[in-house]
Amino acid sequence: MSEVAILFAIIAVVIVLFISEKVPVVLVALGTALALYFTGILDFRQALAGLGDPTTIFIASLFVVSAGLEAAGVTAWAGQLLIAKAGASRARQLSLIMLACALLTALISLNGAVAALLPVVVVMAVRLAQPPSQLLMPMVFASHAGSLLALTGSPVNVLVSEASADAGYGQFGFFEFAIVGVPLLVGTMLILIFLGRYLLPKTSGASMPTDLSKHARTLTEQYRLDAGVFQLRVRASSPLLGRATSSVDWSAYPGLTLIGAKSGSTARPLGEGALAEGDLLLLRGDAQTAAQLATDQHLAFGPDDKDSGVADALFNRASGLAEVVIPPRSALIGREVFPGMVTESGDLLVLAIQRRGEDIGPGAVKLEVGDTMLLQGTWSALDKRLADPEVLVVDSPELVRRQAVPMGAGAKASIAILLGMVAALATGVVPAAIAGLCAAGAMVLFRVLSVEQAYRSINWTTVILVGAMTPLSAAMMQTGAAQLLADRLVAMVGDAGPLALLAGLFVLTAVLGQLISNTATALIIIPIAVTAALELGISPQPVVMTVCIAAAAAFLTPVATPVNLMIMGPAGYKFGDYWKLGIVCMAWFFVMAVFFVPLVWRF
């Protein structure tokens, strides 16, 4: 049995396993690499080369960059902007998402654009009560079309431009691809808007993020901090300057209870520290009594930034809120706490305590199993202290910050890092993997992410899938299987005229592109396409442009491109969900490649 026959048998088994979904896709991918090794088609290094391939490394680094943008609140800001502009119109929602991803793809590549916008669109789906499956595939398919808007949109664009120059017909201009890319994108968007509703499933991933955009308001309402609670800022003329809150006689203001005090500059709880100008006092009680206190002690209502709401003072870029539950066997059971106390660590403030949904206090109470506490402190303090196993955190402070604090700490640094990576990718000053690794390292270096957060941000399933399936491309080329298929197709359609050649090349490129990377497919097909064009006495430019378009039409399977895989989990897609809408988009690409391209680039 020849190597080519063995390879086709392996591909057939892989496709059946992917479609049946009876074996995890990661095991199928790893099994593919192992099968290529044990059958002798590839040696040890070739079979495992994909795990260290620059593309695999680049994809892993993009997850870290994306997580940095999310952690800094850049994606929350982008999501809020998209939601504000989209409104309730499904067509407007899809149009904005697809345009944003297509334009970003033209600048930084398909993988980078989707990795950056994926968390934004997932959160957007949650907030708009839309199934993520209705938004994510349109985003990715539009990004495939967006890769044809500029030379930098895809490595295949560079390959066909160089092939045209080598054949003596000159390179394609930087934006010359947009001549076909713009109508491709417009047509794809129309297909996705009008047919996506019927051809896409209405599913979600196994675990969907909770919408925490109104987290602060929810907690302040639940713990009744939204009514009868006042923020009083210490002025420069206040007699309270230099005094600890415990030394102040609050009995002169009956019905007014001090909840806590925090530094106006660092947002840390003051505890027994001396009050300084700008520090905030949180008090609960009667409005008239609070006004009298403000007059007597030279205090001002509200913080310096004029955010009048209690939630704004407690929940902002510097500090946040967290709700914790006392679990069984916790060492805190029986511990006395009271609203306004500072924890032993000195950096968290107990704002309120509830038992079975009812406030307890304001005096000291002994904690019982199931009691809940509302804590306030800086984000770094919440991240650090709430890792304590003695309490159960209801919502992770890290997750809350990512969703509910737009343009938070580190936002400027993360944007600068993203722009630097985009510039490096657009100019080609360094390889894509190097640009991605530098950007990922910068996210950690500038403290946008911790090392642990960077590790957790990488979707290892996607990385392993891409790395393990990459050797299939090498096997197709090494055994001559791809060359055999291409030669036979050219022999079949070569005498039928230029349009038949374009149609045949499109079909072959598109079919191979569902199994191996479009870059590898282009490397196989481009030399054959140029040779066939010269033999027929026609310009190779429309021929290689057709190959370029067909390589971008990777719609039919989740393994066709890494970005198709990226959305599979968050959207809850199955293997068979892709082709239903993908075949329609591919038909549009076929029409453009075979009939429109020759009108622009003449034979």
Coordinates of C-alpha atoms in Angstrom, one line a residue:
M1 CA 0.0 0.0 0.0
S2 CA 1.5 3.3 -1.1
E3 CA 2.1 6.3 1.2
V4 CA -0.5 8.3 -0.7
A5 CA -3.1 5.6 -0.1
I6 CA -2.2 5.4 3.6
L7 CA -2.5 9.2 3.9
F8 CA -5.9 9.3 2.3
A9 CA -7.0 6.5 4.6
I10 CA -5.8 8.5 7.7
I11 CA -7.6 11.6 6.4
A12 CA -10.9 9.6 5.9
V13 CA -10.7 8.2 9.4
V14 CA -10.0 11.7 10.9
I15 CA -13.0 13.2 9.0
V16 CA -15.3 10.4 10.2
L17 CA -14.1 10.9 13.8
F18 CA -14.5 14.7 13.7
I19 CA -18.0 14.3 12.3
S20 CA -19.1 11.6 14.7
E21 CA -17.8 13.6 17.8
K22 CA -17.5 10.3 19.7
V23 CA -13.8 11.0 20.4
P24 CA -12.6 14.3 21.8
V25 CA -11.2 16.5 19.0
V26 CA -7.9 16.9 20.9
L27 CA -7.4 13.2 20.9
V28 CA -8.3 13.0 17.2
A29 CA -5.7 15.7 16.4
L30 CA -3.0 14.1 18.5
G31 CA -3.9 10.7 16.9
T32 CA -3.4 12.2 13.5
A33 CA 0.2 13.2 14.3
L34 CA 0.9 9.8 15.9
A35 CA -0.6 7.9 12.9
L36 CA 1.6 9.8 10.5
Y37 CA 4.6 8.8 12.6
F38 CA 3.7 5.1 13.1
T39 CA 2.9 4.6 9.4
G40 CA 6.3 6.0 8.5
I41 CA 5.0 8.9 6.5
L42 CA 6.7 11.4 8.8
D43 CA 9.7 11.0 11.1
F44 CA 9.6 11.9 14.8
R45 CA 10.6 15.5 14.3
Q46 CA 8.1 16.1 11.5
A47 CA 5.2 14.5 13.3
L48 CA 5.7 16.8 16.3
A49 CA 6.9 19.9 14.5
G50 CA 3.5 21.5 14.6
L51 CA 3.6 21.9 18.4
G52 CA 6.6 24.2 18.0
D53 CA 5.4 25.7 14.7
P54 CA 5.5 29.6 14.7
T55 CA 1.8 29.7 13.8
T56 CA 1.0 27.6 16.9
I57 CA 3.2 29.9 19.1
F58 CA 1.6 33.0 17.6
I59 CA -1.9 31.7 18.3
A60 CA -0.9 31.0 21.9
S61 CA 0.5 34.5 22.4
L62 CA -2.6 36.1 20.9
F63 CA -4.7 34.5 23.7
V64 CA -2.4 36.3 26.2
V65 CA -2.7 39.6 24.4
S66 CA -6.5 39.2 24.3
A67 CA -6.6 38.4 28.0
G68 CA -4.5 41.5 28.7
L69 CA -7.0 43.7 26.8
E70 CA -9.8 42.0 28.7
A71 CA -8.2 42.4 32.1
A72 CA -7.5 46.1 31.6
G73 CA -11.1 46.7 30.7
V74 CA -10.4 47.5 27.0
T75 CA -12.7 44.8 25.8
A76 CA -15.4 45.9 28.3
W77 CA -15.2 49.4 26.9
A78 CA -15.4 48.1 23.3
G79 CA -18.3 45.8 24.2
Q80 CA -20.2 48.7 25.8
L81 CA -19.5 50.9 22.7
L82 CA -20.7 48.1 20.4
I83 CA -23.8 47.5 22.5
A84 CA -24.6 51.2 22.7
K85 CA -24.3 51.6 18.9
A86 CA -26.0 48.3 18.0
G87 CA -29.2 48.8 20.1
A88 CA -31.8 46.1 19.8
S89 CA -31.5 45.6 16.1
R90 CA -30.0 42.2 15.2
A91 CA -28.9 43.4 11.8
R92 CA -27.1 46.4 13.3
Q93 CA -25.5 44.1 15.9
L94 CA -24.2 41.7 13.3
S95 CA -23.1 44.5 11.0
L96 CA -21.0 46.2 13.6
I97 CA -19.4 43.0 14.8
M98 CA -18.6 41.8 11.3
L99 CA -17.2 45.2 10.2
A100 CA -15.0 45.5 13.3
C101 CA -13.6 42.1 12.9
A102 CA -13.0 42.4 9.1
L103 CA -11.2 45.7 9.5
L104 CA -9.1 44.4 12.3
T105 CA -8.3 41.3 10.3
A106 CA -7.0 43.5 7.4
L107 CA -4.5 45.1 9.9
I108 CA -3.3 42.3 12.2
S109 CA -4.3 39.0 10.6
L110 CA -7.3 36.6 11.0
N111 CA -6.1 34.9 14.1
G112 CA -5.3 38.1 16.0
A113 CA -8.5 39.9 15.1
V114 CA -10.8 37.0 16.2
A115 CA -8.8 36.3 19.4
A116 CA -9.1 40.0 20.3
L117 CA -12.8 40.3 19.7
L118 CA -14.0 36.9 20.8
P119 CA -14.4 37.8 24.5
V120 CA -16.1 41.1 23.5
V121 CA -18.7 39.3 21.4
V122 CA -19.4 36.6 24.0
V123 CA -20.1 39.2 26.7
M124 CA -22.1 41.2 24.2
A125 CA -24.2 38.1 23.5
V126 CA -24.8 37.6 27.2
R127 CA -25.9 41.3 27.7
L128 CA -28.1 41.3 24.7
A129 CA -29.7 37.9 25.6
Q130 CA -28.5 36.5 22.2
P131 CA -27.2 32.9 21.8
P132 CA -23.4 33.3 21.1
S133 CA -23.8 30.8 18.2
Q134 CA -25.8 33.5 16.3
L135 CA -23.0 36.0 16.6
L136 CA -19.7 34.1 16.6
M137 CA -19.8 32.3 13.2
P138 CA -20.8 35.5 11.4
M139 CA -17.9 37.3 13.0
V140 CA -15.4 34.6 11.9
F141 CA -16.8 34.3 8.3
A142 CA -16.7 38.1 7.9
S143 CA -13.1 38.0 9.1
H144 CA -12.3 35.5 6.3
A145 CA -13.6 38.1 3.8
G146 CA -11.8 40.9 5.6
S147 CA -8.5 39.1 5.0
L148 CA -8.8 40.2 1.4
L149 CA -9.1 43.9 2.2
A150 CA -5.3 44.5 2.3
L151 CA -2.0 42.8 1.6
T152 CA -1.4 42.3 5.3
G153 CA -4.7 40.4 5.8
S154 CA -3.3 37.0 5.2
P155 CA 0.1 35.3 4.3
V156 CA -1.6 34.0 1.2
N157 CA -2.0 37.5 -0.1
V158 CA 1.7 38.0 0.1
L159 CA 2.4 34.7 -1.6
V160 CA 0.1 35.4 -4.6
S161 CA 1.6 39.0 -4.9
E162 CA 5.1 37.5 -5.0
A163 CA 4.0 34.8 -7.5
S164 CA 2.6 37.5 -9.8
A165 CA 5.9 39.5 -9.6
D166 CA 8.0 36.4 -10.2
A167 CA 5.9 35.6 -13.4
G168 CA 6.8 39.1 -14.7
Y169 CA 3.4 40.7 -14.2
G170 CA 4.2 42.9 -11.2
Q171 CA 3.0 42.7 -7.6
F172 CA -0.5 43.5 -6.3
G173 CA -0.8 46.9 -4.6
F174 CA -1.3 47.1 -0.8
F175 CA -5.0 47.9 -1.1
E176 CA -5.5 46.3 -4.6
F177 CA -7.0 43.2 -2.9
A178 CA -9.8 45.5 -1.7
I179 CA -11.2 45.7 -5.2
V180 CA -12.5 42.1 -4.8
G181 CA -12.4 42.1 -0.9
V182 CA -15.0 44.9 -0.5
P183 CA -17.7 43.2 -2.6
L184 CA -16.8 39.9 -1.0
L185 CA -17.3 41.3 2.5
V186 CA -20.5 43.1 1.6
G187 CA -22.0 40.0 0.1
T188 CA -20.9 37.8 3.0
M189 CA -22.4 40.2 5.5
L190 CA -25.7 40.2 3.7
I191 CA -25.8 36.4 3.6
L192 CA -25.0 36.2 7.3
I193 CA -27.6 38.8 8.3
F194 CA -30.4 37.4 6.3
L195 CA -29.7 33.6 6.4
G196 CA -27.8 33.2 9.6
R197 CA -31.0 33.3 11.7
Y198 CA -32.2 30.2 9.9
L199 CA -29.0 28.3 9.2
L200 CA -27.2 28.8 12.5
P201 CA -28.0 26.9 15.7
K202 CA -29.2 28.7 18.8
T203 CA -26.7 27.3 21.3
S204 CA -24.2 28.4 24.0
G205 CA -21.0 27.0 25.3
A206 CA -20.9 24.6 28.2
S207 CA -20.2 27.5 30.5
M208 CA -21.2 31.0 29.7
P209 CA -20.0 34.1 31.6
T210 CA -22.4 35.9 33.8
D211 CA -23.3 39.4 32.8
L212 CA -21.6 41.4 35.6
S213 CA -21.8 44.8 33.9
K214 CA -24.2 46.1 36.7
H215 CA -22.5 44.2 39.5
A216 CA -22.0 47.2 41.8
R217 CA -25.6 48.3 41.6
T218 CA -26.8 44.8 42.2
L219 CA -24.7 44.4 45.4
T220 CA -25.5 47.9 46.8
E221 CA -29.2 47.2 46.3
Q222 CA -29.0 43.7 47.8
Y223 CA -27.2 45.0 50.9
R224 CA -29.3 48.1 51.0
L225 CA -26.4 50.6 50.5
D226 CA -28.3 52.5 47.9
A227 CA -30.7 54.2 50.3
G228 CA -29.8 56.1 53.5
V229 CA -26.0 55.8 52.9
F230 CA -23.9 58.9 52.4
Q231 CA -20.4 59.6 51.3
L232 CA -18.7 62.5 53.1
R233 CA -15.4 63.8 51.9
V234 CA -12.9 65.4 54.3
R235 CA -12.1 69.0 53.4
A236 CA -8.9 70.8 54.1
S237 CA -10.6 72.9 56.8
S238 CA -12.2 69.9 58.6
P239 CA -11.5 69.5 62.4
L240 CA -11.4 65.7 61.7
L241 CA -8.0 66.0 59.9
G242 CA -5.4 63.9 61.7
R243 CA -7.8 62.0 63.8
A244 CA -8.7 58.4 63.7
T245 CA -12.4 57.6 63.1
S246 CA -12.5 55.6 66.4
S247 CA -11.7 58.8 68.3
V248 CA -14.6 60.8 66.9
D249 CA -17.8 61.1 69.1
W250 CA -20.5 60.0 66.7
S251 CA -23.1 60.0 69.5
A252 CA -23.7 63.7 68.9
Y253 CA -25.4 62.6 65.7
P254 CA -28.1 60.1 66.8
G255 CA -29.2 57.7 64.2
L256 CA -26.1 58.1 62.1
T257 CA -23.8 55.0 61.9
L258 CA -20.2 55.0 60.5
I259 CA -19.9 52.1 58.0
G260 CA -16.3 52.7 57.2
A261 CA -13.6 55.1 55.9
K262 CA -11.2 54.8 53.0
S263 CA -8.3 56.8 51.7
G264 CA -9.1 59.2 48.9
S265 CA -5.8 58.6 47.1
T266 CA -5.3 54.8 47.4
A267 CA -8.9 53.6 48.0
R268 CA -7.6 51.4 50.9
P269 CA -9.6 51.1 54.1
L270 CA -8.2 53.5 56.7
G271 CA -8.8 51.4 59.8
E272 CA -7.2 53.2 62.7
G273 CA -5.3 55.5 60.4
A274 CA -5.5 59.3 60.6
L275 CA -8.0 61.1 58.4
A276 CA -6.5 63.3 55.6
E277 CA -7.9 65.7 53.1
G278 CA -9.9 63.8 50.4
D279 CA -10.6 60.7 52.5
L280 CA -14.1 59.4 52.3
L281 CA -16.5 58.5 55.2
L282 CA -19.4 56.2 54.6
L283 CA -22.3 56.7 56.9
R284 CA -25.8 55.3 57.2
G285 CA -28.7 57.1 58.7
D286 CA -31.0 60.2 58.4
A287 CA -30.3 62.7 55.6
Q288 CA -30.8 65.7 57.9
T289 CA -28.4 64.4 60.5
A290 CA -25.8 63.7 57.8
A291 CA -26.2 67.2 56.6
Q292 CA -25.7 68.5 60.1
L293 CA -22.5 66.5 60.5
A294 CA -21.2 67.8 57.2
T295 CA -21.8 71.4 58.3
D296 CA -20.3 70.9 61.7
Q297 CA -17.2 69.0 60.6
H298 CA -16.6 70.8 57.3
L299 CA -17.3 67.7 55.1
A300 CA -18.5 67.6 51.5
F301 CA -21.0 65.2 50.0
G302 CA -19.6 63.0 47.3
P303 CA -16.0 62.2 46.2
D304 CA -13.7 64.5 44.2
D305 CA -14.7 63.0 40.8
K306 CA -18.3 64.1 41.5
D307 CA -19.8 60.6 41.1
S308 CA -22.7 61.0 43.4
G309 CA -23.7 57.3 43.7
V310 CA -22.5 55.1 46.5
A311 CA -21.8 52.4 43.9
D312 CA -19.4 54.7 42.1
A313 CA -17.5 55.5 45.3
L314 CA -17.1 51.8 46.2
F315 CA -16.7 50.3 42.8
N316 CA -14.4 52.0 40.3
R317 CA -11.0 51.6 38.7
A318 CA -9.1 51.7 42.0
S319 CA -11.4 49.6 44.2
G320 CA -14.2 47.1 44.1
L321 CA -16.7 45.0 45.9
A322 CA -16.9 41.3 46.6
E323 CA -19.5 39.1 48.2
V324 CA -18.3 36.1 50.2
V325 CA -20.1 33.2 51.9
I326 CA -19.0 31.4 55.1
P327 CA -18.7 27.7 54.2
P328 CA -19.0 24.7 56.5
R329 CA -15.9 24.0 58.6
S330 CA -14.5 27.5 58.0
A331 CA -12.2 28.9 60.7
L332 CA -14.2 32.1 60.6
I333 CA -17.3 30.4 62.1
G334 CA -17.8 32.0 65.6
R335 CA -15.6 35.0 64.7
E336 CA -17.0 38.4 65.8
V337 CA -17.4 40.9 63.0
F338 CA -19.3 44.2 62.5
P339 CA -20.1 46.5 59.6
G340 CA -17.3 49.0 59.3
M341 CA -14.5 46.8 60.7
V342 CA -11.3 46.3 58.8
T343 CA -10.1 42.8 58.3
E344 CA -6.9 41.5 59.9
S345 CA -4.9 42.0 56.7
G346 CA -5.7 45.7 57.0
D347 CA -6.8 46.1 53.3
L348 CA -10.4 45.0 53.2
L349 CA -13.4 46.7 54.8
V350 CA -16.6 44.8 55.9
L351 CA -19.5 46.9 54.6
A352 CA -22.4 44.7 55.5
I353 CA -23.3 41.3 56.9
Q354 CA -26.5 39.3 56.1
R355 CA -28.0 36.1 57.4
R356 CA -30.6 34.3 55.3
G357 CA -31.0 37.5 53.3
E358 CA -31.5 39.9 56.2
D359 CA -29.0 42.5 57.5
I360 CA -27.5 41.8 60.9
G361 CA -25.7 44.4 62.9
P362 CA -24.8 47.2 63.3
G363 CA -23.2 45.7 66.4
A364 CA -20.7 42.9 66.5
V365 CA -22.1 39.4 65.5
K366 CA -20.7 35.9 65.5
L367 CA -20.4 34.4 62.0
E368 CA -22.4 31.3 61.2
V369 CA -22.4 28.9 58.3
G370 CA -24.1 30.5 55.3
D371 CA -23.6 34.1 56.4
T372 CA -22.7 36.5 53.6
M373 CA -20.4 39.5 53.9
L374 CA -19.9 42.4 51.5
L375 CA -16.2 43.4 51.4
Q376 CA -14.6 46.5 49.8
G377 CA -11.0 47.1 49.0
T378 CA -8.5 47.7 46.1
W379 CA -8.7 45.2 43.3
S380 CA -5.3 43.8 44.1
A381 CA -6.3 43.3 47.7
L382 CA -9.5 41.5 46.7
D383 CA -7.6 39.2 44.3
K384 CA -5.0 38.3 46.9
R385 CA -7.1 38.0 50.1
L386 CA -10.1 36.2 48.6
A387 CA -8.1 33.2 47.6
D388 CA -8.4 32.2 51.3
P389 CA -10.2 28.8 51.5
E390 CA -12.0 30.0 54.6
V391 CA -14.5 31.9 52.4
L392 CA -16.4 31.2 49.2
V393 CA -16.4 34.0 46.7
V394 CA -19.7 34.4 44.9
D395 CA -18.2 36.2 41.8
S396 CA -14.4 36.3 41.1
P397 CA -13.1 39.9 41.5
E398 CA -10.9 39.3 38.4
L399 CA -14.0 38.4 36.3
V400 CA -16.0 41.3 37.7
R401 CA -13.2 43.8 37.0
R402 CA -12.9 42.5 33.4
Q403 CA -16.6 43.0 32.6
A404 CA -17.7 45.9 34.7
V405 CA -14.7 48.3 34.8
P406 CA -14.1 49.7 31.3
M407 CA -10.7 51.2 30.6
G408 CA -9.4 50.3 34.1
A409 CA -5.8 50.0 35.4
G410 CA -3.4 49.0 32.6
A411 CA -5.7 50.1 29.8
K412 CA -3.2 52.5 28.3
A413 CA -0.4 50.0 28.5
S414 CA -2.4 47.2 26.9
I415 CA -3.6 49.5 24.1
A416 CA 0.0 50.6 23.4
I417 CA 1.1 47.0 23.4
L418 CA -1.7 46.1 20.9
L419 CA -0.8 49.0 18.6
G420 CA 2.9 48.0 18.8
M421 CA 2.0 44.4 17.8
V422 CA -0.2 45.7 14.9
A423 CA 2.6 47.9 13.7
A424 CA 5.1 45.0 13.8
L425 CA 2.6 42.7 11.9
A426 CA 1.7 45.4 9.3
T427 CA 5.3 46.3 8.5
G428 CA 6.7 42.8 8.8
V429 CA 9.7 44.1 10.7
V430 CA 9.8 40.8 12.7
P431 CA 8.0 37.5 12.2
A432 CA 4.5 37.2 13.5
A433 CA 5.4 34.8 16.2
I434 CA 8.1 37.1 17.5
A435 CA 5.6 40.1 17.5
G436 CA 3.1 38.0 19.4
L437 CA 5.5 36.7 22.0
C438 CA 6.9 40.3 22.6
A439 CA 3.3 41.6 23.0
A440 CA 2.4 38.7 25.4
G441 CA 5.6 39.3 27.4
A442 CA 4.9 43.0 27.6
M443 CA 1.5 42.3 29.1
V444 CA 3.2 40.5 32.0
L445 CA 6.1 43.0 32.2
F446 CA 3.9 46.0 32.5
R447 CA 1.7 44.2 35.1
V448 CA -1.4 44.1 33.0
L449 CA -1.5 40.3 33.7
S450 CA 0.3 38.2 36.2
V451 CA 2.2 35.1 35.0
E452 CA -0.5 32.8 36.4
Q453 CA -3.2 34.8 34.6
A454 CA -1.2 34.6 31.3
Y455 CA -1.0 30.8 31.7
R456 CA -4.7 30.5 32.4
S457 CA -5.6 32.7 29.4
I458 CA -4.3 30.3 26.8
N459 CA -6.9 28.0 25.3
W460 CA -4.7 24.9 25.3
T461 CA -7.3 22.9 23.4
T462 CA -7.1 25.2 20.4
V463 CA -3.3 25.3 20.6
I464 CA -2.9 21.5 20.7
L465 CA -5.4 21.1 17.9
V466 CA -3.6 23.5 15.6
G467 CA -0.2 22.1 16.5
A468 CA -1.2 18.4 16.1
M469 CA -3.0 18.9 12.8
T470 CA -0.2 21.0 11.2
P471 CA 2.0 17.9 10.2
L472 CA -0.9 16.8 7.9
S473 CA 0.2 19.7 5.6
A474 CA 3.7 18.4 5.5
A475 CA 2.5 14.9 4.8
M476 CA 0.3 16.0 1.9
M477 CA 3.3 17.7 0.3
Q478 CA 5.9 15.1 1.1
T479 CA 4.0 12.1 -0.2
G480 CA 3.0 14.0 -3.4
A481 CA -0.7 13.5 -2.6
A482 CA -1.6 17.2 -3.1
Q483 CA 0.5 17.4 -6.2
L484 CA -1.2 14.3 -7.6
L485 CA -4.7 15.9 -7.1
A486 CA -3.6 19.2 -8.5
D487 CA -2.0 17.8 -11.6
R488 CA -5.1 15.7 -12.4
L489 CA -7.4 18.6 -12.0
V490 CA -5.3 20.8 -14.3
A491 CA -5.2 18.0 -16.9
M492 CA -9.0 17.7 -16.8
V493 CA -9.9 21.4 -17.1
G494 CA -6.9 22.9 -18.9
D495 CA -8.4 22.5 -22.4
A496 CA -11.8 23.8 -21.5
G497 CA -10.7 27.5 -21.3
P498 CA -9.7 30.0 -18.7
L499 CA -13.0 30.1 -16.8
A500 CA -13.0 26.3 -16.4
L501 CA -9.4 26.6 -15.1
L502 CA -10.5 29.2 -12.5
A503 CA -13.4 27.0 -11.5
G504 CA -11.2 23.9 -11.2
L505 CA -8.5 25.7 -9.2
F506 CA -11.1 27.2 -6.9
V507 CA -12.7 23.8 -6.1
L508 CA -9.3 22.1 -5.5
T509 CA -8.0 25.0 -3.3
A510 CA -11.3 25.2 -1.3
V511 CA -11.4 21.4 -0.7
L512 CA -7.8 21.2 0.4
G513 CA -8.3 24.3 2.5
Q514 CA -10.9 22.5 4.6
L515 CA -8.3 19.9 5.6
I516 CA -5.0 21.7 5.7
S517 CA -4.0 25.3 6.3
N518 CA -4.8 27.8 3.6
T519 CA -1.1 28.9 3.5
A520 CA 0.0 25.3 2.9
T521 CA -2.7 24.9 0.3
A522 CA -1.7 28.1 -1.5
L523 CA 2.0 27.0 -1.5
I524 CA 0.9 23.8 -3.3
I525 CA -1.5 25.3 -5.8
I526 CA 0.1 28.6 -6.7
P527 CA 3.0 27.2 -8.8
I528 CA 0.6 24.8 -10.6
A529 CA -1.8 27.7 -11.3
V530 CA 1.0 30.0 -12.7
T531 CA 2.3 27.2 -14.9
A532 CA -1.2 26.4 -16.2
A533 CA -1.8 30.1 -16.9
L534 CA 1.4 30.5 -18.9
E535 CA 0.7 27.3 -20.8
L536 CA -2.7 28.7 -21.8
G537 CA -1.1 32.0 -22.8
I538 CA -3.1 34.0 -20.3
S539 CA -2.1 36.4 -17.4
P540 CA -1.4 34.5 -14.2
Q541 CA -2.8 37.5 -12.1
P542 CA -6.5 36.4 -12.3
V543 CA -5.5 32.8 -11.7
V544 CA -3.5 33.4 -8.5
M545 CA -6.2 35.9 -7.3
T546 CA -8.7 33.1 -7.7
V547 CA -6.5 30.8 -5.6
C548 CA -6.2 33.6 -3.0
I549 CA -10.0 33.9 -2.7
A550 CA -10.5 30.1 -2.6
A551 CA -8.0 29.8 0.2
A552 CA -9.9 32.3 2.2
A553 CA -13.2 30.3 1.7
A554 CA -12.4 28.1 4.7
F555 CA -16.0 27.8 5.9
L556 CA -17.1 24.1 5.9
T557 CA -15.3 22.6 8.9
P558 CA -14.1 23.7 12.3
V559 CA -10.6 22.5 11.5
A560 CA -10.3 24.5 8.3
T561 CA -8.7 27.5 10.2
P562 CA -7.7 28.1 13.8
V563 CA -10.3 30.8 14.2
N564 CA -13.0 28.3 13.3
L565 CA -11.8 26.2 16.2
M566 CA -11.6 29.2 18.6
I567 CA -15.4 29.8 18.4
M568 CA -16.4 26.1 18.6
G569 CA -16.4 25.9 22.4
P570 CA -17.8 29.3 23.4
A571 CA -20.7 29.0 20.9
G572 CA -21.4 25.3 21.5
Y573 CA -21.1 24.5 17.8
K574 CA -20.9 20.9 16.5
F575 CA -18.8 19.7 13.5
G576 CA -21.8 19.7 11.2
D577 CA -22.9 23.3 12.0
Y578 CA -20.3 24.9 9.9
W579 CA -21.2 23.7 6.4
K580 CA -24.8 24.7 6.5
L581 CA -24.1 28.4 6.3
G582 CA -20.5 27.9 5.0
I583 CA -21.7 26.4 1.7
V584 CA -23.7 29.5 0.9
C585 CA -20.8 31.8 1.7
M586 CA -18.5 29.6 -0.4
A587 CA -20.9 29.8 -3.4
W588 CA -20.6 33.6 -3.2
F589 CA -16.8 33.4 -3.1
F590 CA -16.9 31.0 -6.1
V591 CA -19.0 33.5 -8.1
M592 CA -16.6 36.4 -7.3
A593 CA -13.5 34.3 -8.0
V594 CA -14.6 32.8 -11.3
F595 CA -16.7 35.6 -12.8
F596 CA -15.7 38.9 -11.2
V597 CA -12.0 38.5 -10.9
P598 CA -11.5 38.3 -14.8
L599 CA -13.3 41.6 -15.2
V600 CA -10.7 43.3 -13.0
W601 CA -7.6 41.4 -13.8
R602 CA -7.9 40.5 -17.5
F603 CA -6.7 37.2 -19.0

